[in-house]
PDB file of C-alpha atoms and ligand atoms in Angstrom:
ATOM      1  CA  UNK A   1     114.754 124.131 106.835  1.00 76.00           C
ATOM      2  CA  UNK A   2     116.026 124.431 103.320  1.00 80.00           C
ATOM      3  CA  UNK A   3     117.109 121.317 101.409  1.00 81.00           C
ATOM      4  CA  UNK A   4     120.891 121.669 101.524  1.00 89.00           C
ATOM      5  CA  UNK A   5     120.957 122.203 105.240  1.00 92.00           C
ATOM      6  CA  UNK A   6     118.812 118.727 105.459  1.00 94.00           C
ATOM      7  CA  UNK A   7     121.531 117.153 103.456  1.00 95.00           C
ATOM      8  CA  UNK A   8     124.367 118.657 105.323  1.00 96.00           C
ATOM      9  CA  UNK A   9     122.981 117.787 108.617  1.00 96.00           C
ATOM     10  CA  UNK A  10     122.104 114.158 107.561  1.00 97.00           C
ATOM     11  CA  UNK A  11     125.570 113.834 106.260  1.00 97.00           C
ATOM     12  CA  UNK A  12     127.237 115.150 109.664  1.00 97.00           C
ATOM     13  CA  UNK A  13     125.236 112.633 111.739  1.00 97.00           C
ATOM     14  CA  UNK A  14     126.101 109.836 109.444  1.00 97.00           C
ATOM     15  CA  UNK A  15     129.843 110.454 109.910  1.00 97.00           C
ATOM     16  CA  UNK A  16     129.205 110.654 113.411  1.00 97.00           C
ATOM     17  CA  UNK A  17     127.442 107.396 113.593  1.00 97.00           C
ATOM     18  CA  UNK A  18     129.946 105.429 111.446  1.00 96.00           C
ATOM     19  CA  UNK A  19     132.357 105.513 114.508  1.00 96.00           C
ATOM     20  CA  UNK A  20     129.923 104.591 117.112  1.00 96.00           C
ATOM     21  CA  UNK A  21     129.004 101.316 114.786  1.00 96.00           C
ATOM     22  CA  UNK A  22     132.648 100.778 114.869  1.00 94.00           C
ATOM     23  CA  UNK A  23     132.907 100.960 118.562  1.00 96.00           C
ATOM     24  CA  UNK A  24     129.955  98.684 118.967  1.00 95.00           C
ATOM     25  CA  UNK A  25     131.590  96.068 116.554  1.00 93.00           C
ATOM     26  CA  UNK A  26     129.003  96.253 114.177  1.00 92.00           C
ATOM     27  CA  UNK A  27     130.008  94.358 111.176  1.00 93.00           C
ATOM     28  CA  UNK A  28     131.462  96.325 108.314  1.00 92.00           C
ATOM     29  CA  UNK A  29     128.941  95.191 105.608  1.00 94.00           C
ATOM     30  CA  UNK A  30     125.904  96.227 108.070  1.00 96.00           C
ATOM     31  CA  UNK A  31     127.575  99.647 108.301  1.00 96.00           C
ATOM     32  CA  UNK A  32     127.886  99.999 104.347  1.00 96.00           C
ATOM     33  CA  UNK A  33     124.194  98.708 104.187  1.00 96.00           C
ATOM     34  CA  UNK A  34     123.051 101.159 106.684  1.00 97.00           C
ATOM     35  CA  UNK A  35     125.141 104.132 105.276  1.00 97.00           C
ATOM     36  CA  UNK A  36     123.772 102.938 101.744  1.00 97.00           C
ATOM     37  CA  UNK A  37     119.951 103.328 103.269  1.00 97.00           C
ATOM     38  CA  UNK A  38     121.012 106.794 104.861  1.00 98.00           C
ATOM     39  CA  UNK A  39     122.535 108.328 101.917  1.00 98.00           C
ATOM     40  CA  UNK A  40     119.477 107.268  99.809  1.00 97.00           C
ATOM     41  CA  UNK A  41     117.231 108.525 102.423  1.00 96.00           C
ATOM     42  CA  UNK A  42     119.029 111.832 102.287  1.00 96.00           C
ATOM     43  CA  UNK A  43     119.108 112.363  98.637  1.00 95.00           C
ATOM     44  CA  UNK A  44     116.448 110.609  97.082  1.00 95.00           C
ATOM     45  CA  UNK A  45     113.690 108.957  99.524  1.00 94.00           C
ATOM     46  CA  UNK A  46     113.391 111.939 101.486  1.00 94.00           C
ATOM     47  CA  UNK A  47     110.500 113.199 103.510  1.00 94.00           C
ATOM     48  CA  UNK A  48     110.517 116.480 101.193  1.00 92.00           C
ATOM     49  CA  UNK A  49     109.343 114.376  98.307  1.00 91.00           C
ATOM     50  CA  UNK A  50     106.157 115.734  99.298  1.00 89.00           C
ATOM     51  CA  UNK A  51     107.256 119.525  98.867  1.00 88.00           C
ATOM     52  CA  UNK A  52     107.131 120.808  95.144  1.00 83.00           C
ATOM     53  CA  UNK A  53     110.743 121.364  93.716  1.00 79.00           C
ATOM     54  CA  UNK A  54     112.514 119.992  96.591  1.00 89.00           C
ATOM     55  CA  UNK A  55     115.946 118.872  95.652  1.00 92.00           C
ATOM     56  CA  UNK A  56     115.100 115.215  96.192  1.00 92.00           C
ATOM     57  CA  UNK A  57     112.073 115.674  93.993  1.00 90.00           C
ATOM     58  CA  UNK A  58     114.251 116.804  91.209  1.00 90.00           C
ATOM     59  CA  UNK A  59     116.609 114.121  91.396  1.00 93.00           C
ATOM     60  CA  UNK A  60     114.410 111.308  91.093  1.00 92.00           C
ATOM     61  CA  UNK A  61     113.058 112.694  87.579  1.00 89.00           C
ATOM     62  CA  UNK A  62     109.750 111.169  86.311  1.00 89.00           C
ATOM     63  CA  UNK A  63     109.347 109.102  89.405  1.00 90.00           C
ATOM     64  CA  UNK A  64     108.042 112.291  90.909  1.00 86.00           C
ATOM     65  CA  UNK A  65     104.623 112.054  89.711  1.00 87.00           C
ATOM     66  CA  UNK A  66     104.260 108.676  92.144  1.00 88.00           C
ATOM     67  CA  UNK A  67     104.138 111.510  94.768  1.00 85.00           C
ATOM     68  CA  UNK A  68     101.830 113.828  93.316  1.00 82.00           C
ATOM     69  CA  UNK A  69      98.847 113.222  95.695  1.00 82.00           C
ATOM     70  CA  UNK A  70     101.249 113.952  98.764  1.00 83.00           C
ATOM     71  CA  UNK A  71     100.863 117.374 100.614  1.00 85.00           C
ATOM     72  CA  UNK A  72     103.648 119.069 102.294  1.00 85.00           C
ATOM     73  CA  UNK A  73     104.224 117.821 105.936  1.00 87.00           C
ATOM     74  CA  UNK A  74     101.794 115.382 105.363  1.00 88.00           C
ATOM     75  CA  UNK A  75     102.168 111.453 105.206  1.00 90.00           C
ATOM     76  CA  UNK A  76     105.829 111.778 104.407  1.00 92.00           C
ATOM     77  CA  UNK A  77     106.557 113.844 107.533  1.00 94.00           C
ATOM     78  CA  UNK A  78     105.023 111.235 109.777  1.00 94.00           C
ATOM     79  CA  UNK A  79     107.753 109.002 111.449  1.00 96.00           C
ATOM     80  CA  UNK A  80     105.295 106.273 111.667  1.00 96.00           C
ATOM     81  CA  UNK A  81     105.198 105.937 107.614  1.00 95.00           C
ATOM     82  CA  UNK A  82     108.823 105.508 107.575  1.00 97.00           C
ATOM     83  CA  UNK A  83     108.815 102.846 110.646  1.00 97.00           C
ATOM     84  CA  UNK A  84     106.656 100.975 108.407  1.00 97.00           C
ATOM     85  CA  UNK A  85     108.791 101.112 105.566  1.00 97.00           C
ATOM     86  CA  UNK A  86     111.372 100.034 107.828  1.00 97.00           C
ATOM     87  CA  UNK A  87     109.328  97.226 109.089  1.00 98.00           C
ATOM     88  CA  UNK A  88     108.595  96.058 105.541  1.00 98.00           C
ATOM     89  CA  UNK A  89     112.234  96.250 104.623  1.00 97.00           C
ATOM     90  CA  UNK A  90     113.288  94.412 107.836  1.00 97.00           C
ATOM     91  CA  UNK A  91     110.627  91.618 106.969  1.00 98.00           C
ATOM     92  CA  UNK A  92     112.390  91.437 103.498  1.00 98.00           C
ATOM     93  CA  UNK A  93     115.827  90.936 105.081  1.00 96.00           C
ATOM     94  CA  UNK A  94     117.155  94.427 104.608  1.00 97.00           C
ATOM     95  CA  UNK A  95     116.986  95.895 108.107  1.00 97.00           C
ATOM     96  CA  UNK A  96     120.050  97.798 107.948  1.00 97.00           C
ATOM     97  CA  UNK A  97     118.906  99.554 105.024  1.00 97.00           C
ATOM     98  CA  UNK A  98     115.513  99.934 106.300  1.00 97.00           C
ATOM     99  CA  UNK A  99     117.183 101.445 109.454  1.00 97.00           C
ATOM    100  CA  UNK A 100     119.455 103.967 107.358  1.00 97.00           C
ATOM    101  CA  UNK A 101     116.524 105.285 105.760  1.00 97.00           C
ATOM    102  CA  UNK A 102     114.649 105.334 108.837  1.00 98.00           C
ATOM    103  CA  UNK A 103     117.467 107.274 110.773  1.00 97.00           C
ATOM    104  CA  UNK A 104     117.629 109.676 107.736  1.00 97.00           C
ATOM    105  CA  UNK A 105     114.051 110.516 107.419  1.00 97.00           C
ATOM    106  CA  UNK A 106     113.827 110.917 111.576  1.00 97.00           C
ATOM    107  CA  UNK A 107     116.638 113.364 111.478  1.00 97.00           C
ATOM    108  CA  UNK A 108     114.845 115.224 108.770  1.00 96.00           C
ATOM    109  CA  UNK A 109     111.704 115.273 110.516  1.00 95.00           C
ATOM    110  CA  UNK A 110     112.975 116.559 113.783  1.00 95.00           C
ATOM    111  CA  UNK A 111     115.019 119.328 112.098  1.00 94.00           C
ATOM    112  CA  UNK A 112     111.869 120.236 110.414  1.00 92.00           C
ATOM    113  CA  UNK A 113     110.254 120.876 113.960  1.00 86.00           C
TER     114      UNK A 113
HETATM  115 ZN1   ZN B 201     110.826 118.421 105.433  1.00 79.27          ZN
END
């Protein structure tokens, strides 16, 4: 799937999730924190950092060299990687942001299938 479609799908799902969070009385700052993680996970820290010339890879500038070792649809397209990242962030007290990152990555990975 093309990068632009991934971003569109992710943003549509985020806009559907926000009213659901509101319905379940999730506190506003948690919703904002989750959305922040989701947007970062869509535009910057996306599973497509492993693809040459992907949009997120172009956005992160020279940080892209951190991902030189990843092969496309490898580790970064594995939900377990994002689950571990979520657990680490949750351990550090950023569970909502981690959930946003995790959710955005899961939507991306499912859309790739
Ligand atoms: Zn992908």
